[in-house]
Amino acid sequence: APGEESKYVLLPSVVGAVVPIVNLPGLPSEISFTSDALAGIFLGKIKKWNDPVLKKINPRIDLPDLDIVVIHRAEGSGTSYVWSDYLSKTSQQWRDAVGAGLDPKWPTGRGATGNDGVAKLVKELGGSISYVEYIYALQNHLNYGKVRNRNGDFVEASLESIAAAVSHSVQNRDDLNVSIVDAPGAGSYPIAAFTWLIVPAHVPDDAKWTAITSFLRWTLGPGQRQAAALGYLALPKEIVGMEADLVAMIHAK
C-alpha cells in the first residue's frame, strides 16, 4: 500500500535455506534435481521417479518405477514462499501457472501443517517428496537432494554453499533490497534466503522502543555468533552495517 514502506523497517536476521526432502526406499546415493525437474514434479507433470527427466539428471542411480507423491505445506509459510519464489525465478512454466507466494495454489499433492507435518508424511509415504528448512532436515536426519544452481553445479545445502550464495548476491550492493534465491557463482546453493524481521519505524512507547532497539542491536551483534550452532548462517558484515544504520533511524518520538 502507498506509504507502507515508511511505516516499517525490514531487517534480515540470519540466512537459511530450503531443501527438497525425499523418501525413496533403497536409494543408494543422494539424488539431484534441476529447477525444471522440481517444477515438473510440483506441477504434477512428472509423475514417476524413473521419468526420463530425472534419469538424465541421475544416470548413476537406478530410479524406481514408483509414483511420486507430492507433499506441500497446507498453510501459508515463509518456507513455501522461498520454495515457490525459487521455482518462479527458474521455471517459466511454474511462473505462468502458479507464481510465488506464502500460500501458493498447488496444482497437485497433499497438504501437511508445519515442517513437522510435512516431514511426518514424507517419512510415512514411500515415493514422496517435499521441502523443509535446511536446519530442520539436518536435525531430523531427513534425506535431501542436491539442486543445480545457475552456474550449472549440483550443490548440496551447507553453511558453506549458503555463504557462497550470499557472497555472490550482496557484493557491490549498498542496500538491503536483495534476493539470494537463484544466486549466481560457483558453489552457491540456489534455494537460500534471508529470514526477515519486520519492525515499526516509529515506536511511540519509550519502554518498547528501548526493548526493541536493544534486541535488534543484540541480534546484529552477539546474537550472530549463535547462528551457526542453530544451522543458520550469520549475516555478512556489509549487511550488518547497513542494518545498524536502519536501527538507529527507528524513532520513539
mmCIF file of C-alpha atoms in Angstrom:
data_model
loop_
_atom_site.group_PDB
_atom_site.id
_atom_site.type_symbol
_atom_site.label_atom_id
_atom_site.label_comp_id
_atom_site.label_asym_id
_atom_site.label_seq_id
_atom_site.Cartn_x
_atom_site.Cartn_y
_atom_site.Cartn_z
ATOM 1 C CA ALA A 1 0.000 0.000 0.000
ATOM 2 C CA PRO A 2 1.228 3.578 -0.602
ATOM 3 C CA GLY A 3 3.336 4.813 2.268
ATOM 4 C CA GLU A 4 3.655 1.385 3.881
ATOM 5 C CA GLU A 5 7.409 1.308 3.215
ATOM 6 C CA SER A 6 7.959 4.244 5.577
ATOM 7 C CA LYS A 7 5.906 2.636 8.367
ATOM 8 C CA TYR A 8 8.102 -0.425 8.684
ATOM 9 C CA VAL A 9 11.765 -1.385 8.575
ATOM 10 C CA LEU A 10 12.655 -4.755 7.029
ATOM 11 C CA LEU A 11 15.780 -6.298 8.528
ATOM 12 C CA PRO A 12 17.439 -9.626 7.653
ATOM 13 C CA SER A 13 18.233 -11.569 10.838
ATOM 14 C CA VAL A 14 20.124 -14.681 9.646
ATOM 15 C CA VAL A 15 20.480 -16.696 6.432
ATOM 16 C CA GLY A 16 18.856 -20.064 5.855
ATOM 17 C CA ALA A 17 17.886 -22.418 3.055
ATOM 18 C CA VAL A 18 15.117 -24.738 1.892
ATOM 19 C CA VAL A 19 15.876 -28.276 0.691
ATOM 20 C CA PRO A 20 13.951 -30.940 -1.248
ATOM 21 C CA ILE A 21 13.395 -33.965 1.019
ATOM 22 C CA VAL A 22 12.584 -37.402 -0.393
ATOM 23 C CA ASN A 23 11.539 -40.865 0.731
ATOM 24 C CA LEU A 24 12.883 -43.317 -1.825
ATOM 25 C CA PRO A 25 13.322 -46.767 -0.270
ATOM 26 C CA GLY A 26 16.732 -48.244 -1.018
ATOM 27 C CA LEU A 27 18.101 -45.097 -2.624
ATOM 28 C CA PRO A 28 21.834 -45.891 -2.894
ATOM 29 C CA SER A 29 23.062 -42.303 -3.047
ATOM 30 C CA GLU A 30 21.979 -38.692 -2.964
ATOM 31 C CA ILE A 31 19.518 -37.673 -5.652
ATOM 32 C CA SER A 32 19.964 -34.474 -7.663
ATOM 33 C CA PHE A 33 17.407 -32.088 -9.115
ATOM 34 C CA THR A 34 17.242 -29.272 -11.621
ATOM 35 C CA SER A 35 14.727 -26.464 -11.286
ATOM 36 C CA ASP A 36 12.846 -27.831 -14.311
ATOM 37 C CA ALA A 37 12.593 -31.244 -12.649
ATOM 38 C CA LEU A 38 11.312 -29.759 -9.381
ATOM 39 C CA ALA A 39 8.830 -27.546 -11.221
ATOM 40 C CA GLY A 40 7.631 -30.530 -13.262
ATOM 41 C CA ILE A 41 7.138 -32.606 -10.110
ATOM 42 C CA PHE A 42 5.282 -29.899 -8.185
ATOM 43 C CA LEU A 43 3.164 -29.056 -11.239
ATOM 44 C CA GLY A 44 2.146 -32.718 -11.412
ATOM 45 C CA LYS A 45 3.682 -33.212 -14.859
ATOM 46 C CA ILE A 46 6.490 -35.543 -13.740
ATOM 47 C CA LYS A 47 4.645 -38.399 -12.061
ATOM 48 C CA LYS A 48 7.175 -41.252 -11.789
ATOM 49 C CA TRP A 49 10.600 -41.426 -10.168
ATOM 50 C CA ASN A 50 12.025 -43.113 -13.273
ATOM 51 C CA ASP A 51 10.817 -40.310 -15.545
ATOM 52 C CA PRO A 52 13.399 -39.609 -18.304
ATOM 53 C CA VAL A 53 13.975 -36.097 -16.932
ATOM 54 C CA LEU A 54 15.067 -37.476 -13.542
ATOM 55 C CA LYS A 55 17.020 -40.376 -15.072
ATOM 56 C CA LYS A 56 19.038 -37.963 -17.227
ATOM 57 C CA ILE A 57 19.978 -35.919 -14.157
ATOM 58 C CA ASN A 58 20.834 -39.052 -12.112
ATOM 59 C CA PRO A 59 22.420 -41.518 -14.566
ATOM 60 C CA ARG A 60 24.217 -43.480 -11.815
ATOM 61 C CA ILE A 61 21.076 -44.116 -9.746
ATOM 62 C CA ASP A 62 18.624 -46.910 -10.534
ATOM 63 C CA LEU A 63 15.475 -44.857 -10.026
ATOM 64 C CA PRO A 64 12.391 -46.986 -9.283
ATOM 65 C CA ASP A 65 9.161 -47.248 -11.285
ATOM 66 C CA LEU A 66 7.329 -45.612 -8.403
ATOM 67 C CA ASP A 67 4.685 -42.915 -8.255
ATOM 68 C CA ILE A 68 5.859 -39.535 -6.995
ATOM 69 C CA VAL A 69 3.788 -38.358 -4.030
ATOM 70 C CA VAL A 70 3.990 -34.580 -3.669
ATOM 71 C CA ILE A 71 3.650 -33.125 -0.164
ATOM 72 C CA HIS A 72 3.405 -29.385 0.449
ATOM 73 C CA ARG A 73 2.592 -27.064 3.325
ATOM 74 C CA ALA A 74 -1.140 -26.795 3.976
ATOM 75 C CA GLU A 75 -0.893 -23.306 5.469
ATOM 76 C CA GLY A 76 0.877 -20.148 4.411
ATOM 77 C CA SER A 77 4.564 -20.124 5.326
ATOM 78 C CA GLY A 78 7.840 -18.400 4.596
ATOM 79 C CA THR A 79 9.258 -21.784 3.585
ATOM 80 C CA SER A 80 6.598 -22.110 0.883
ATOM 81 C CA TYR A 81 7.371 -18.575 -0.254
ATOM 82 C CA VAL A 82 11.077 -19.315 -0.684
ATOM 83 C CA TRP A 83 10.327 -22.591 -2.475
ATOM 84 C CA SER A 84 7.782 -21.082 -4.873
ATOM 85 C CA ASP A 85 9.920 -17.968 -5.386
ATOM 86 C CA TYR A 86 12.812 -20.182 -6.448
ATOM 87 C CA LEU A 87 10.596 -22.108 -8.875
ATOM 88 C CA SER A 88 9.177 -18.841 -10.241
ATOM 89 C CA LYS A 89 12.634 -17.415 -10.849
ATOM 90 C CA THR A 90 13.936 -20.545 -12.592
ATOM 91 C CA SER A 91 10.926 -22.053 -14.400
ATOM 92 C CA GLN A 92 8.750 -20.178 -16.882
ATOM 93 C CA GLN A 93 6.138 -22.945 -16.606
ATOM 94 C CA TRP A 94 5.877 -22.541 -12.837
ATOM 95 C CA ARG A 95 5.877 -18.742 -13.050
ATOM 96 C CA ASP A 96 2.987 -18.773 -15.547
ATOM 97 C CA ALA A 97 0.940 -21.457 -13.791
ATOM 98 C CA VAL A 98 1.468 -20.735 -10.083
ATOM 99 C CA GLY A 99 3.963 -17.991 -9.221
ATOM 100 C CA ALA A 100 5.469 -17.102 -5.854
ATOM 101 C CA GLY A 101 3.554 -16.716 -2.613
ATOM 102 C CA LEU A 102 3.232 -17.644 1.039
ATOM 103 C CA ASP A 103 0.339 -19.992 0.209
ATOM 104 C CA PRO A 104 0.525 -20.900 -3.488
ATOM 105 C CA LYS A 105 -2.348 -22.625 -5.288
ATOM 106 C CA TRP A 106 -0.635 -26.002 -5.522
ATOM 107 C CA PRO A 107 -1.537 -27.851 -8.736
ATOM 108 C CA THR A 108 -1.009 -31.261 -7.150
ATOM 109 C CA GLY A 109 -0.127 -33.001 -3.919
ATOM 110 C CA ARG A 110 -1.239 -33.355 -0.310
ATOM 111 C CA GLY A 111 -1.014 -30.633 2.304
ATOM 112 C CA ALA A 112 0.510 -31.001 5.764
ATOM 113 C CA THR A 113 0.848 -28.460 8.560
ATOM 114 C CA GLY A 114 4.286 -27.160 9.520
ATOM 115 C CA ASN A 115 7.700 -28.696 8.992
ATOM 116 C CA ASP A 116 6.661 -31.424 11.450
ATOM 117 C CA GLY A 117 3.577 -32.411 9.490
ATOM 118 C CA VAL A 118 5.408 -32.382 6.172
ATOM 119 C CA ALA A 119 8.286 -34.492 7.495
ATOM 120 C CA LYS A 120 5.898 -36.984 9.124
ATOM 121 C CA LEU A 121 4.027 -37.556 5.853
ATOM 122 C CA VAL A 122 7.241 -37.878 3.855
ATOM 123 C CA LYS A 123 8.579 -40.465 6.317
ATOM 124 C CA GLU A 124 5.326 -42.455 6.089
ATOM 125 C CA LEU A 125 4.854 -42.412 2.326
ATOM 126 C CA GLY A 126 7.321 -44.175 0.045
ATOM 127 C CA GLY A 127 7.992 -42.204 -3.129
ATOM 128 C CA SER A 128 7.175 -38.870 -1.510
ATOM 129 C CA ILE A 129 8.896 -35.517 -1.936
ATOM 130 C CA SER A 130 8.510 -32.194 -0.165
ATOM 131 C CA TYR A 131 10.548 -29.229 1.082
ATOM 132 C CA VAL A 132 11.630 -28.069 4.538
ATOM 133 C CA GLU A 133 14.121 -25.704 6.106
ATOM 134 C CA TYR A 134 17.693 -26.936 5.844
ATOM 135 C CA ILE A 135 18.220 -26.960 9.612
ATOM 136 C CA TYR A 136 15.036 -28.978 10.099
ATOM 137 C CA ALA A 137 16.251 -31.602 7.609
ATOM 138 C CA LEU A 138 19.587 -31.781 9.433
ATOM 139 C CA GLN A 139 18.103 -32.087 12.910
ATOM 140 C CA ASN A 140 15.640 -34.785 11.843
ATOM 141 C CA HIS A 141 18.045 -36.791 9.652
ATOM 142 C CA LEU A 142 15.924 -36.380 6.526
ATOM 143 C CA ASN A 143 17.248 -37.328 3.087
ATOM 144 C CA TYR A 144 17.567 -34.213 0.972
ATOM 145 C CA GLY A 145 18.828 -33.770 -2.569
ATOM 146 C CA LYS A 146 21.281 -31.557 -4.371
ATOM 147 C CA VAL A 147 19.982 -28.786 -6.608
ATOM 148 C CA ARG A 148 21.645 -27.451 -9.753
ATOM 149 C CA ASN A 149 22.463 -23.770 -9.482
ATOM 150 C CA ARG A 150 22.680 -21.056 -12.119
ATOM 151 C CA ASN A 151 26.354 -21.889 -12.606
ATOM 152 C CA GLY A 152 25.450 -25.458 -13.613
ATOM 153 C CA ASP A 153 26.772 -27.069 -10.396
ATOM 154 C CA PHE A 154 24.748 -29.634 -8.445
ATOM 155 C CA VAL A 155 25.097 -28.239 -4.934
ATOM 156 C CA GLU A 156 24.201 -29.660 -1.538
ATOM 157 C CA ALA A 157 22.887 -27.258 1.070
ATOM 158 C CA SER A 158 25.514 -26.447 3.709
ATOM 159 C CA LEU A 159 26.658 -23.373 5.586
ATOM 160 C CA GLU A 160 29.448 -23.071 3.001
ATOM 161 C CA SER A 161 27.148 -23.218 -0.031
ATOM 162 C CA ILE A 162 24.661 -20.827 1.611
ATOM 163 C CA ALA A 163 27.571 -18.458 2.326
ATOM 164 C CA ALA A 164 28.556 -18.609 -1.349
ATOM 165 C CA ALA A 165 25.015 -17.629 -2.338
ATOM 166 C CA VAL A 166 25.113 -14.629 -0.001
ATOM 167 C CA SER A 167 28.571 -13.563 -1.123
ATOM 168 C CA HIS A 168 27.689 -13.638 -4.821
ATOM 169 C CA SER A 169 24.409 -11.784 -4.213
ATOM 170 C CA VAL A 170 25.383 -8.916 -1.924
ATOM 171 C CA GLN A 171 28.774 -7.907 -3.306
ATOM 172 C CA ASN A 172 28.905 -4.318 -4.541
ATOM 173 C CA ARG A 173 25.426 -3.537 -3.180
ATOM 174 C CA ASP A 174 24.579 -0.618 -0.942
ATOM 175 C CA ASP A 175 21.022 -1.580 0.028
ATOM 176 C CA LEU A 176 19.100 -4.474 1.575
ATOM 177 C CA ASN A 177 16.646 -4.900 -1.307
ATOM 178 C CA VAL A 178 18.275 -8.123 -2.471
ATOM 179 C CA SER A 179 17.142 -11.697 -3.006
ATOM 180 C CA ILE A 180 19.656 -14.516 -2.668
ATOM 181 C CA VAL A 181 17.381 -17.074 -4.345
ATOM 182 C CA ASP A 182 18.965 -18.479 -7.533
ATOM 183 C CA ALA A 183 22.253 -16.779 -6.711
ATOM 184 C CA PRO A 184 24.994 -16.754 -9.355
ATOM 185 C CA GLY A 185 28.502 -18.079 -8.854
ATOM 186 C CA ALA A 186 30.285 -21.355 -8.309
ATOM 187 C CA GLY A 187 29.232 -23.318 -5.242
ATOM 188 C CA SER A 188 26.132 -21.228 -4.493
ATOM 189 C CA TYR A 189 23.170 -23.157 -3.100
ATOM 190 C CA PRO A 190 20.225 -21.857 -5.143
ATOM 191 C CA ILE A 191 17.356 -22.045 -2.607
ATOM 192 C CA ALA A 192 18.808 -19.788 0.091
ATOM 193 C CA ALA A 193 17.109 -16.810 1.717
ATOM 194 C CA PHE A 194 17.323 -14.273 4.494
ATOM 195 C CA THR A 195 14.899 -14.569 7.377
ATOM 196 C CA TRP A 196 13.347 -11.155 7.889
ATOM 197 C CA LEU A 197 12.267 -9.065 10.852
ATOM 198 C CA ILE A 198 9.517 -6.503 10.201
ATOM 199 C CA VAL A 199 9.784 -3.678 12.720
ATOM 200 C CA PRO A 200 7.729 -0.487 13.078
ATOM 201 C CA ALA A 201 9.749 2.564 12.068
ATOM 202 C CA HIS A 202 8.018 4.554 14.819
ATOM 203 C CA VAL A 203 7.642 3.102 18.336
ATOM 204 C CA PRO A 204 5.939 5.788 20.461
ATOM 205 C CA ASP A 205 6.232 3.891 23.757
ATOM 206 C CA ASP A 206 9.686 4.593 25.253
ATOM 207 C CA ALA A 207 9.930 1.261 27.065
ATOM 208 C CA LYS A 208 9.001 -0.672 23.915
ATOM 209 C CA TRP A 209 11.401 1.415 21.825
ATOM 210 C CA THR A 210 14.238 0.623 24.258
ATOM 211 C CA ALA A 211 13.393 -3.101 24.296
ATOM 212 C CA ILE A 212 13.054 -3.389 20.505
ATOM 213 C CA THR A 213 16.183 -1.443 19.592
ATOM 214 C CA SER A 214 18.238 -3.210 22.302
ATOM 215 C CA PHE A 215 17.098 -6.587 20.971
ATOM 216 C CA LEU A 216 17.920 -5.602 17.392
ATOM 217 C CA ARG A 217 21.405 -4.435 18.378
ATOM 218 C CA TRP A 218 21.931 -7.761 20.178
ATOM 219 C CA THR A 219 20.663 -9.638 17.119
ATOM 220 C CA LEU A 220 23.132 -7.813 14.872
ATOM 221 C CA GLY A 221 25.979 -8.198 17.372
ATOM 222 C CA PRO A 222 26.443 -11.063 19.865
ATOM 223 C CA GLY A 223 23.372 -12.897 18.577
ATOM 224 C CA GLN A 224 25.000 -13.507 15.196
ATOM 225 C CA ARG A 225 27.592 -15.741 16.871
ATOM 226 C CA GLN A 226 24.836 -18.204 17.763
ATOM 227 C CA ALA A 227 23.577 -18.617 14.191
ATOM 228 C CA ALA A 228 25.914 -21.407 13.041
ATOM 229 C CA ALA A 229 25.156 -23.615 16.042
ATOM 230 C CA LEU A 230 21.472 -23.361 15.127
ATOM 231 C CA GLY A 231 22.090 -24.310 11.490
ATOM 232 C CA TYR A 232 21.853 -20.787 10.099
ATOM 233 C CA LEU A 233 24.465 -18.535 8.590
ATOM 234 C CA ALA A 234 25.445 -15.256 10.233
ATOM 235 C CA LEU A 235 24.916 -12.094 8.218
ATOM 236 C CA PRO A 236 27.871 -10.666 6.289
ATOM 237 C CA LYS A 237 29.458 -7.551 7.775
ATOM 238 C CA GLU A 238 28.228 -5.273 4.983
ATOM 239 C CA ILE A 239 24.629 -6.250 5.689
ATOM 240 C CA VAL A 240 25.085 -5.805 9.449
ATOM 241 C CA GLY A 241 26.475 -2.301 8.874
ATOM 242 C CA MET A 242 23.506 -1.274 6.713
ATOM 243 C CA GLU A 243 21.063 -2.703 9.262
ATOM 244 C CA ALA A 244 22.724 -0.902 12.169
ATOM 245 C CA ASP A 245 22.107 2.377 10.326
ATOM 246 C CA LEU A 246 18.418 1.461 9.904
ATOM 247 C CA VAL A 247 18.043 0.503 13.586
ATOM 248 C CA ALA A 248 19.449 3.904 14.512
ATOM 249 C CA MET A 249 16.650 5.525 12.487
ATOM 250 C CA ILE A 250 13.837 3.787 14.399
ATOM 251 C CA HIS A 251 12.361 6.637 16.444
ATOM 252 C CA ALA A 252 10.275 6.917 19.587
ATOM 253 C CA LYS A 253 9.043 10.472 19.187
#
